[in-house]
């Protein structure tokens, strides 16, 4: 088996093509990179036994989408379920800057099932040769009931993982904890799906109909993983877990200077979809519980609800609420965004970031998007931006899908801190597989959100993206935007969601600039 030598790493993707399932992988390599090495992809597709089933090379060119679809012609046709490993390779030994700055490819992954199931997420499971560390897994919220079940999915790379290397803990809403050790070894290039109710037979009784958090410790070798979290049963969905960050608390004076970091997220409240917020407090070493304020803005940017101390972010716990509780009239449909921030009135330090796992729940699906707080158009960022002769455009991208009965809708939110009053100029670029571009420009007032389907923004999208219906949408603005992509089967079918992926930019003074919330 030929494994590339001059590689920066390899992203691992759960490849599903049997029993009516299909997989799509989307990559977008930005024009600005922190190193000069030319990078291409060496793809290796492994079957369920870990044997090599197919291999091919793909160029990685700036601003050109890479689209791999199991249902379309390609070297992967005929291969069954397994693991797709995408090796990022240089033409010779990687340079020192490339080794230092490259982390992973950040691919977006779609799974589509025979019963209309859909999931859309960015994959964070990566081969990292020589990395032997114990990871701490976090940012997993589940509902384990009679008709809704959950699993962790770990993709293994080149090295075997020892039996017992993975320890999983579930904490109920009442604070009860169960811990189990995964007794099986993990073979190279194996898909390891760990059903939580099989691992913990009393899980439903532990959860008692309420939400629970899942954490884990994984003594992995040659691997960095944020496991997939797959929900099956009455609803389908998948997202990726997080890993615990070691960071110091934010001193109160820094927090107060900008009025507190903001964590914005799109809200959908209608006859088919409800939006829930799951607050976590699992990073760093700040042990105190912290109150969290909430503000709710409509599409025009009007604040329709403001609640001080709406929830309490409890250390290693979970605070959960339906956004409907903030609405003036929950019986009416609503779209806009919620902005969360640690309460400034407490006069205390706060965690470095506010963690909110936003959940979009419907009858057939449950989608999760992890969001973090940041300085969205804060006075500090505005002052820095105003000093630039030519403010740099901040870009992010998403995968779009436009097929009969399936469409992507984007939510472009002009987020900010209280008192922010500037308008944002926004450009959206639609790129097809040939990198041909269509553009649309518009303005967004402060705190406003524009929801629009791809075919509403670009009336010729179906023809432009044919025959696959796949493309990439790039959002660009000198202002900070909080963007999400929702893909829905119609009418009233499954919903999948993910935030846009940030692209690097470089200011005129040489500083690296990235989207807020990165």
PDB file of N, CA and C in Angstrom, residues 286-371:
ATOM      1  N   UNK A 286     -11.111  28.286  34.440  1.00  0.00           N
ATOM      2  CA  UNK A 286     -11.995  29.169  35.207  1.00  0.00           C
ATOM      3  C   UNK A 286     -13.150  28.336  35.757  1.00  0.00           C
ATOM      4  N   UNK A 287     -13.264  28.241  37.081  1.00  0.00           N
ATOM      5  CA  UNK A 287     -14.168  27.279  37.696  1.00  0.00           C
ATOM      6  C   UNK A 287     -15.539  27.835  38.065  1.00  0.00           C
ATOM      7  N   UNK A 288     -15.696  29.142  38.102  1.00  0.00           N
ATOM      8  CA  UNK A 288     -16.966  29.723  38.564  1.00  0.00           C
ATOM      9  C   UNK A 288     -18.043  29.619  37.483  1.00  0.00           C
ATOM     10  N   UNK A 289     -19.288  29.502  37.927  1.00  0.00           N
ATOM     11  CA  UNK A 289     -20.425  29.606  37.013  1.00  0.00           C
ATOM     12  C   UNK A 289     -20.592  31.073  36.608  1.00  0.00           C
ATOM     13  N   UNK A 290     -21.120  31.307  35.387  1.00  0.00           N
ATOM     14  CA  UNK A 290     -21.195  32.667  34.860  1.00  0.00           C
ATOM     15  C   UNK A 290     -22.566  32.900  34.222  1.00  0.00           C
ATOM     16  N   UNK A 291     -23.253  34.002  34.589  1.00  0.00           N
ATOM     17  CA  UNK A 291     -24.519  34.317  33.923  1.00  0.00           C
ATOM     18  C   UNK A 291     -24.289  34.793  32.489  1.00  0.00           C
ATOM     19  N   UNK A 292     -25.251  34.496  31.626  1.00  0.00           N
ATOM     20  CA  UNK A 292     -25.163  34.838  30.208  1.00  0.00           C
ATOM     21  C   UNK A 292     -26.389  35.635  29.805  1.00  0.00           C
ATOM     22  N   UNK A 293     -26.133  36.787  29.165  1.00  0.00           N
ATOM     23  CA  UNK A 293     -27.211  37.637  28.657  1.00  0.00           C
ATOM     24  C   UNK A 293     -27.576  37.221  27.230  1.00  0.00           C
ATOM     25  N   UNK A 294     -28.810  37.502  26.847  1.00  0.00           N
ATOM     26  CA  UNK A 294     -29.272  37.189  25.493  1.00  0.00           C
ATOM     27  C   UNK A 294     -29.998  38.395  24.900  1.00  0.00           C
ATOM     28  N   UNK A 295     -29.733  38.644  23.629  1.00  0.00           N
ATOM     29  CA  UNK A 295     -30.471  39.630  22.854  1.00  0.00           C
ATOM     30  C   UNK A 295     -30.916  38.966  21.560  1.00  0.00           C
ATOM     31  N   UNK A 296     -32.153  39.228  21.168  1.00  0.00           N
ATOM     32  CA  UNK A 296     -32.727  38.613  19.980  1.00  0.00           C
ATOM     33  C   UNK A 296     -33.058  39.699  18.966  1.00  0.00           C
ATOM     34  N   UNK A 297     -32.553  39.530  17.738  1.00  0.00           N
ATOM     35  CA  UNK A 297     -32.728  40.523  16.683  1.00  0.00           C
ATOM     36  C   UNK A 297     -33.523  39.916  15.523  1.00  0.00           C
ATOM     37  N   UNK A 298     -34.421  40.729  14.940  1.00  0.00           N
ATOM     38  CA  UNK A 298     -35.169  40.256  13.771  1.00  0.00           C
ATOM     39  C   UNK A 298     -34.351  40.479  12.505  1.00  0.00           C
ATOM     40  N   UNK A 299     -34.945  40.197  11.346  1.00  0.00           N
ATOM     41  CA  UNK A 299     -34.213  40.273  10.085  1.00  0.00           C
ATOM     42  C   UNK A 299     -33.717  41.678   9.783  1.00  0.00           C
ATOM     43  N   UNK A 300     -34.451  42.693  10.238  1.00  0.00           N
ATOM     44  CA  UNK A 300     -34.075  44.081   9.976  1.00  0.00           C
ATOM     45  C   UNK A 300     -33.025  44.596  10.960  1.00  0.00           C
ATOM     46  N   UNK A 301     -32.709  43.797  11.984  1.00  0.00           N
ATOM     47  CA  UNK A 301     -31.724  44.219  12.976  1.00  0.00           C
ATOM     48  C   UNK A 301     -32.326  44.886  14.194  1.00  0.00           C
ATOM     49  N   UNK A 302     -33.646  44.837  14.328  1.00  0.00           N
ATOM     50  CA  UNK A 302     -34.294  45.388  15.514  1.00  0.00           C
ATOM     51  C   UNK A 302     -34.185  44.401  16.668  1.00  0.00           C
ATOM     52  N   UNK A 303     -33.841  44.899  17.855  1.00  0.00           N
ATOM     53  CA  UNK A 303     -33.774  44.046  19.040  1.00  0.00           C
ATOM     54  C   UNK A 303     -35.202  43.840  19.554  1.00  0.00           C
ATOM     55  N   UNK A 304     -35.694  42.615  19.485  1.00  0.00           N
ATOM     56  CA  UNK A 304     -37.075  42.331  19.873  1.00  0.00           C
ATOM     57  C   UNK A 304     -37.152  41.725  21.274  1.00  0.00           C
ATOM     58  N   UNK A 305     -36.007  41.333  21.838  1.00  0.00           N
ATOM     59  CA  UNK A 305     -36.000  40.800  23.194  1.00  0.00           C
ATOM     60  C   UNK A 305     -34.602  40.950  23.770  1.00  0.00           C
ATOM     61  N   UNK A 306     -34.532  41.276  25.047  1.00  0.00           N
ATOM     62  CA  UNK A 306     -33.255  41.396  25.743  1.00  0.00           C
ATOM     63  C   UNK A 306     -33.443  40.843  27.148  1.00  0.00           C
ATOM     64  N   UNK A 307     -32.599  39.872  27.521  1.00  0.00           N
ATOM     65  CA  UNK A 307     -32.766  39.217  28.804  1.00  0.00           C
ATOM     66  C   UNK A 307     -31.421  39.102  29.507  1.00  0.00           C
ATOM     67  N   UNK A 308     -31.248  39.860  30.581  1.00  0.00           N
ATOM     68  CA  UNK A 308     -30.038  39.761  31.385  1.00  0.00           C
ATOM     69  C   UNK A 308     -30.077  38.472  32.202  1.00  0.00           C
ATOM     70  N   UNK A 309     -28.940  37.787  32.289  1.00  0.00           N
ATOM     71  CA  UNK A 309     -28.887  36.549  33.052  1.00  0.00           C
ATOM     72  C   UNK A 309     -29.858  35.505  32.556  1.00  0.00           C
ATOM     73  N   UNK A 310     -30.002  35.403  31.236  1.00  0.00           N
ATOM     74  CA  UNK A 310     -30.973  34.468  30.630  1.00  0.00           C
ATOM     75  C   UNK A 310     -30.675  33.030  31.054  1.00  0.00           C
ATOM     76  N   UNK A 311     -29.406  32.649  31.021  1.00  0.00           N
ATOM     77  CA  UNK A 311     -28.979  31.310  31.421  1.00  0.00           C
ATOM     78  C   UNK A 311     -27.706  31.433  32.252  1.00  0.00           C
ATOM     79  N   UNK A 312     -27.378  30.365  32.960  1.00  0.00           N
ATOM     80  CA  UNK A 312     -26.139  30.301  33.729  1.00  0.00           C
ATOM     81  C   UNK A 312     -25.241  29.242  33.091  1.00  0.00           C
ATOM     82  N   UNK A 313     -24.061  29.660  32.637  1.00  0.00           N
ATOM     83  CA  UNK A 313     -23.075  28.715  32.117  1.00  0.00           C
ATOM     84  C   UNK A 313     -22.379  28.085  33.317  1.00  0.00           C
ATOM     85  N   UNK A 314     -22.720  26.832  33.626  1.00  0.00           N
ATOM     86  CA  UNK A 314     -22.194  26.167  34.819  1.00  0.00           C
ATOM     87  C   UNK A 314     -21.000  25.302  34.446  1.00  0.00           C
ATOM     88  N   UNK A 315     -19.994  25.317  35.293  1.00  0.00           N
ATOM     89  CA  UNK A 315     -18.752  24.605  35.026  1.00  0.00           C
ATOM     90  C   UNK A 315     -19.025  23.112  34.828  1.00  0.00           C
ATOM     91  N   UNK A 316     -18.644  22.600  33.657  1.00  0.00           N
ATOM     92  CA  UNK A 316     -18.802  21.197  33.262  1.00  0.00           C
ATOM     93  C   UNK A 316     -20.275  20.775  33.209  1.00  0.00           C
ATOM     94  N   UNK A 317     -21.177  21.735  33.249  1.00  0.00           N
ATOM     95  CA  UNK A 317     -22.596  21.415  33.182  1.00  0.00           C
ATOM     96  C   UNK A 317     -23.202  21.839  31.859  1.00  0.00           C
ATOM     97  N   UNK A 318     -24.514  21.915  31.827  1.00  0.00           N
ATOM     98  CA  UNK A 318     -25.251  22.284  30.618  1.00  0.00           C
ATOM     99  C   UNK A 318     -26.410  23.186  30.999  1.00  0.00           C
ATOM    100  N   UNK A 319     -26.542  24.297  30.269  1.00  0.00           N
ATOM    101  CA  UNK A 319     -27.727  25.149  30.373  1.00  0.00           C
ATOM    102  C   UNK A 319     -28.392  25.147  29.001  1.00  0.00           C
ATOM    103  N   UNK A 320     -29.657  24.829  28.951  1.00  0.00           N
ATOM    104  CA  UNK A 320     -30.344  24.633  27.671  1.00  0.00           C
ATOM    105  C   UNK A 320     -31.663  25.395  27.682  1.00  0.00           C
ATOM    106  N   UNK A 321     -31.991  26.020  26.541  1.00  0.00           N
ATOM    107  CA  UNK A 321     -33.257  26.744  26.447  1.00  0.00           C
ATOM    108  C   UNK A 321     -33.723  26.800  25.003  1.00  0.00           C
ATOM    109  N   UNK A 322     -35.027  26.831  24.837  1.00  0.00           N
ATOM    110  CA  UNK A 322     -35.669  27.049  23.545  1.00  0.00           C
ATOM    111  C   UNK A 322     -35.728  28.555  23.317  1.00  0.00           C
ATOM    112  N   UNK A 323     -35.246  29.004  22.169  1.00  0.00           N
ATOM    113  CA  UNK A 323     -35.258  30.440  21.874  1.00  0.00           C
ATOM    114  C   UNK A 323     -36.684  30.976  21.839  1.00  0.00           C
ATOM    115  N   UNK A 324     -37.659  30.095  21.646  1.00  0.00           N
ATOM    116  CA  UNK A 324     -39.064  30.537  21.649  1.00  0.00           C
ATOM    117  C   UNK A 324     -39.415  31.277  22.928  1.00  0.00           C
ATOM    118  N   UNK A 325     -38.722  30.952  24.030  1.00  0.00           N
ATOM    119  CA  UNK A 325     -39.010  31.613  25.285  1.00  0.00           C
ATOM    120  C   UNK A 325     -38.660  33.090  25.294  1.00  0.00           C
ATOM    121  N   UNK A 326     -37.869  33.538  24.324  1.00  0.00           N
ATOM    122  CA  UNK A 326     -37.527  34.963  24.219  1.00  0.00           C
ATOM    123  C   UNK A 326     -38.475  35.724  23.294  1.00  0.00           C
ATOM    124  N   UNK A 327     -39.242  35.013  22.503  1.00  0.00           N
ATOM    125  CA  UNK A 327     -40.058  35.677  21.481  1.00  0.00           C
ATOM    126  C   UNK A 327     -41.247  36.406  22.100  1.00  0.00           C
ATOM    127  N   UNK A 328     -41.556  37.596  21.597  1.00  0.00           N
ATOM    128  CA  UNK A 328     -42.747  38.301  22.080  1.00  0.00           C
ATOM    129  C   UNK A 328     -44.024  37.504  21.859  1.00  0.00           C
ATOM    130  N   UNK A 329     -44.093  36.765  20.727  1.00  0.00           N
ATOM    131  CA  UNK A 329     -45.256  35.942  20.421  1.00  0.00           C
ATOM    132  C   UNK A 329     -44.764  34.639  19.794  1.00  0.00           C
ATOM    133  N   UNK A 330     -44.555  33.589  20.581  1.00  0.00           N
ATOM    134  CA  UNK A 330     -44.020  32.330  20.055  1.00  0.00           C
ATOM    135  C   UNK A 330     -44.919  31.641  19.037  1.00  0.00           C
ATOM    136  N   UNK A 331     -46.190  32.070  18.939  1.00  0.00           N
ATOM    137  CA  UNK A 331     -47.086  31.456  17.959  1.00  0.00           C
ATOM    138  C   UNK A 331     -46.809  31.951  16.540  1.00  0.00           C
ATOM    139  N   UNK A 332     -46.023  33.001  16.397  1.00  0.00           N
ATOM    140  CA  UNK A 332     -45.704  33.550  15.081  1.00  0.00           C
ATOM    141  C   UNK A 332     -44.322  33.082  14.638  1.00  0.00           C
ATOM    142  N   UNK A 333     -44.183  32.903  13.323  1.00  0.00           N
ATOM    143  CA  UNK A 333     -42.896  32.511  12.776  1.00  0.00           C
ATOM    144  C   UNK A 333     -41.881  33.640  12.991  1.00  0.00           C
ATOM    145  N   UNK A 334     -40.623  33.243  13.186  1.00  0.00           N
ATOM    146  CA  UNK A 334     -39.580  34.237  13.419  1.00  0.00           C
ATOM    147  C   UNK A 334     -38.276  33.769  12.800  1.00  0.00           C
ATOM    148  N   UNK A 335     -37.564  34.738  12.199  1.00  0.00           N
ATOM    149  CA  UNK A 335     -36.194  34.520  11.742  1.00  0.00           C
ATOM    150  C   UNK A 335     -35.358  35.733  12.114  1.00  0.00           C
ATOM    151  N   UNK A 336     -34.122  35.477  12.433  1.00  0.00           N
ATOM    152  CA  UNK A 336     -33.210  36.538  12.815  1.00  0.00           C
ATOM    153  C   UNK A 336     -31.974  35.917  13.419  1.00  0.00           C
ATOM    154  N   UNK A 337     -31.471  36.540  14.492  1.00  0.00           N
ATOM    155  CA  UNK A 337     -30.324  35.922  15.173  1.00  0.00           C
ATOM    156  C   UNK A 337     -30.347  36.246  16.653  1.00  0.00           C
ATOM    157  N   UNK A 338     -29.717  35.370  17.426  1.00  0.00           N
ATOM    158  CA  UNK A 338     -29.550  35.569  18.856  1.00  0.00           C
ATOM    159  C   UNK A 338     -28.091  35.936  19.115  1.00  0.00           C
ATOM    160  N   UNK A 339     -27.869  36.859  20.036  1.00  0.00           N
ATOM    161  CA  UNK A 339     -26.517  37.272  20.414  1.00  0.00           C
ATOM    162  C   UNK A 339     -26.356  37.024  21.911  1.00  0.00           C
ATOM    163  N   UNK A 340     -25.387  36.196  22.264  1.00  0.00           N
ATOM    164  CA  UNK A 340     -25.140  35.820  23.651  1.00  0.00           C
ATOM    165  C   UNK A 340     -23.847  36.462  24.134  1.00  0.00           C
ATOM    166  N   UNK A 341     -23.795  36.832  25.399  1.00  0.00           N
ATOM    167  CA  UNK A 341     -22.564  37.378  25.971  1.00  0.00           C
ATOM    168  C   UNK A 341     -22.580  37.160  27.476  1.00  0.00           C
ATOM    169  N   UNK A 342     -21.384  37.014  28.055  1.00  0.00           N
ATOM    170  CA  UNK A 342     -21.297  36.920  29.507  1.00  0.00           C
ATOM    171  C   UNK A 342     -21.746  38.247  30.128  1.00  0.00           C
ATOM    172  N   UNK A 343     -22.461  38.173  31.213  1.00  0.00           N
ATOM    173  CA  UNK A 343     -22.982  39.375  31.863  1.00  0.00           C
ATOM    174  C   UNK A 343     -21.839  40.257  32.346  1.00  0.00           C
ATOM    175  N   UNK A 344     -21.890  41.529  31.957  1.00  0.00           N
ATOM    176  CA  UNK A 344     -20.821  42.459  32.335  1.00  0.00           C
ATOM    177  C   UNK A 344     -20.967  42.952  33.765  1.00  0.00           C
ATOM    178  N   UNK A 345     -22.170  42.877  34.313  1.00  0.00           N
ATOM    179  CA  UNK A 345     -22.416  43.441  35.632  1.00  0.00           C
ATOM    180  C   UNK A 345     -21.850  42.640  36.782  1.00  0.00           C
ATOM    181  N   UNK A 346     -21.337  41.436  36.500  1.00  0.00           N
ATOM    182  CA  UNK A 346     -20.857  40.583  37.591  1.00  0.00           C
ATOM    183  C   UNK A 346     -19.522  41.045  38.162  1.00  0.00           C
ATOM    184  N   UNK A 347     -18.803  41.930  37.455  1.00  0.00           N
ATOM    185  CA  UNK A 347     -17.526  42.484  37.918  1.00  0.00           C
ATOM    186  C   UNK A 347     -16.467  41.401  38.154  1.00  0.00           C
ATOM    187  N   UNK A 348     -16.591  40.293  37.474  1.00  0.00           N
ATOM    188  CA  UNK A 348     -15.630  39.218  37.651  1.00  0.00           C
ATOM    189  C   UNK A 348     -15.019  38.845  36.307  1.00  0.00           C
ATOM    190  N   UNK A 349     -13.919  38.133  36.354  1.00  0.00           N
ATOM    191  CA  UNK A 349     -13.358  37.566  35.132  1.00  0.00           C
ATOM    192  C   UNK A 349     -14.370  36.590  34.536  1.00  0.00           C
ATOM    193  N   UNK A 350     -14.193  36.284  33.268  1.00  0.00           N
ATOM    194  CA  UNK A 350     -15.101  35.363  32.579  1.00  0.00           C
ATOM    195  C   UNK A 350     -14.265  34.353  31.806  1.00  0.00           C
ATOM    196  N   UNK A 351     -14.854  33.225  31.398  1.00  0.00           N
ATOM    197  CA  UNK A 351     -14.118  32.279  30.552  1.00  0.00           C
ATOM    198  C   UNK A 351     -13.656  32.960  29.262  1.00  0.00           C
ATOM    199  N   UNK A 352     -12.579  32.442  28.682  1.00  0.00           N
ATOM    200  CA  UNK A 352     -12.014  33.058  27.479  1.00  0.00           C
ATOM    201  C   UNK A 352     -13.015  33.108  26.333  1.00  0.00           C
ATOM    202  N   UNK A 353     -13.825  32.098  26.201  1.00  0.00           N
ATOM    203  CA  UNK A 353     -14.844  32.075  25.148  1.00  0.00           C
ATOM    204  C   UNK A 353     -16.170  31.585  25.728  1.00  0.00           C
ATOM    205  N   UNK A 354     -17.248  32.098  25.167  1.00  0.00           N
ATOM    206  CA  UNK A 354     -18.580  31.578  25.463  1.00  0.00           C
ATOM    207  C   UNK A 354     -18.853  30.469  24.456  1.00  0.00           C
ATOM    208  N   UNK A 355     -19.246  29.290  24.937  1.00  0.00           N
ATOM    209  CA  UNK A 355     -19.493  28.128  24.084  1.00  0.00           C
ATOM    210  C   UNK A 355     -20.995  27.898  23.966  1.00  0.00           C
ATOM    211  N   UNK A 356     -21.501  27.938  22.754  1.00  0.00           N
ATOM    212  CA  UNK A 356     -22.924  27.672  22.526  1.00  0.00           C
ATOM    213  C   UNK A 356     -23.070  26.667  21.389  1.00  0.00           C
ATOM    214  N   UNK A 357     -23.630  25.516  21.704  1.00  0.00           N
ATOM    215  CA  UNK A 357     -23.962  24.519  20.691  1.00  0.00           C
ATOM    216  C   UNK A 357     -25.417  24.769  20.299  1.00  0.00           C
ATOM    217  N   UNK A 358     -25.613  25.343  19.117  1.00  0.00           N
ATOM    218  CA  UNK A 358     -26.956  25.731  18.665  1.00  0.00           C
ATOM    219  C   UNK A 358     -27.592  24.541  17.960  1.00  0.00           C
ATOM    220  N   UNK A 359     -28.834  24.278  18.289  1.00  0.00           N
ATOM    221  CA  UNK A 359     -29.524  23.064  17.839  1.00  0.00           C
ATOM    222  C   UNK A 359     -30.796  23.441  17.082  1.00  0.00           C
ATOM    223  N   UNK A 360     -30.922  22.904  15.881  1.00  0.00           N
ATOM    224  CA  UNK A 360     -32.097  23.134  15.041  1.00  0.00           C
ATOM    225  C   UNK A 360     -32.855  21.808  14.955  1.00  0.00           C
ATOM    226  N   UNK A 361     -34.000  21.761  15.610  1.00  0.00           N
ATOM    227  CA  UNK A 361     -34.717  20.499  15.808  1.00  0.00           C
ATOM    228  C   UNK A 361     -36.043  20.514  15.047  1.00  0.00           C
ATOM    229  N   UNK A 362     -36.293  19.446  14.283  1.00  0.00           N
ATOM    230  CA  UNK A 362     -37.558  19.290  13.571  1.00  0.00           C
ATOM    231  C   UNK A 362     -38.042  17.853  13.756  1.00  0.00           C
ATOM    232  N   UNK A 363     -39.144  17.504  13.113  1.00  0.00           N
ATOM    233  CA  UNK A 363     -39.712  16.171  13.305  1.00  0.00           C
ATOM    234  C   UNK A 363     -38.805  15.083  12.758  1.00  0.00           C
ATOM    235  N   UNK A 364     -38.057  15.381  11.689  1.00  0.00           N
ATOM    236  CA  UNK A 364     -37.260  14.356  11.014  1.00  0.00           C
ATOM    237  C   UNK A 364     -35.767  14.497  11.245  1.00  0.00           C
ATOM    238  N   UNK A 365     -35.313  15.614  11.798  1.00  0.00           N
ATOM    239  CA  UNK A 365     -33.869  15.846  11.870  1.00  0.00           C
ATOM    240  C   UNK A 365     -33.505  16.676  13.099  1.00  0.00           C
ATOM    241  N   UNK A 366     -32.224  16.595  13.447  1.00  0.00           N
ATOM    242  CA  UNK A 366     -31.666  17.474  14.473  1.00  0.00           C
ATOM    243  C   UNK A 366     -30.257  17.848  14.014  1.00  0.00           C
ATOM    244  N   UNK A 367     -30.041  19.154  13.841  1.00  0.00           N
ATOM    245  CA  UNK A 367     -28.754  19.667  13.368  1.00  0.00           C
ATOM    246  C   UNK A 367     -28.126  20.504  14.473  1.00  0.00           C
ATOM    247  N   UNK A 368     -26.816  20.387  14.631  1.00  0.00           N
ATOM    248  CA  UNK A 368     -26.084  21.135  15.649  1.00  0.00           C
ATOM    249  C   UNK A 368     -24.966  21.936  14.989  1.00  0.00           C
ATOM    250  N   UNK A 369     -24.782  23.166  15.457  1.00  0.00           N
ATOM    251  CA  UNK A 369     -23.686  24.016  14.996  1.00  0.00           C
ATOM    252  C   UNK A 369     -23.000  24.603  16.219  1.00  0.00           C
ATOM    253  N   UNK A 370     -21.681  24.368  16.338  1.00  0.00           N
ATOM    254  CA  UNK A 370     -20.928  24.889  17.482  1.00  0.00           C
ATOM    255  C   UNK A 370     -20.492  26.314  17.192  1.00  0.00           C
ATOM    256  N   UNK A 371     -20.761  27.221  18.124  1.00  0.00           N
ATOM    257  CA  UNK A 371     -20.377  28.626  17.968  1.00  0.00           C
ATOM    258  C   UNK A 371     -19.602  29.079  19.199  1.00  0.00           C
TER     259      UNK A 371
END
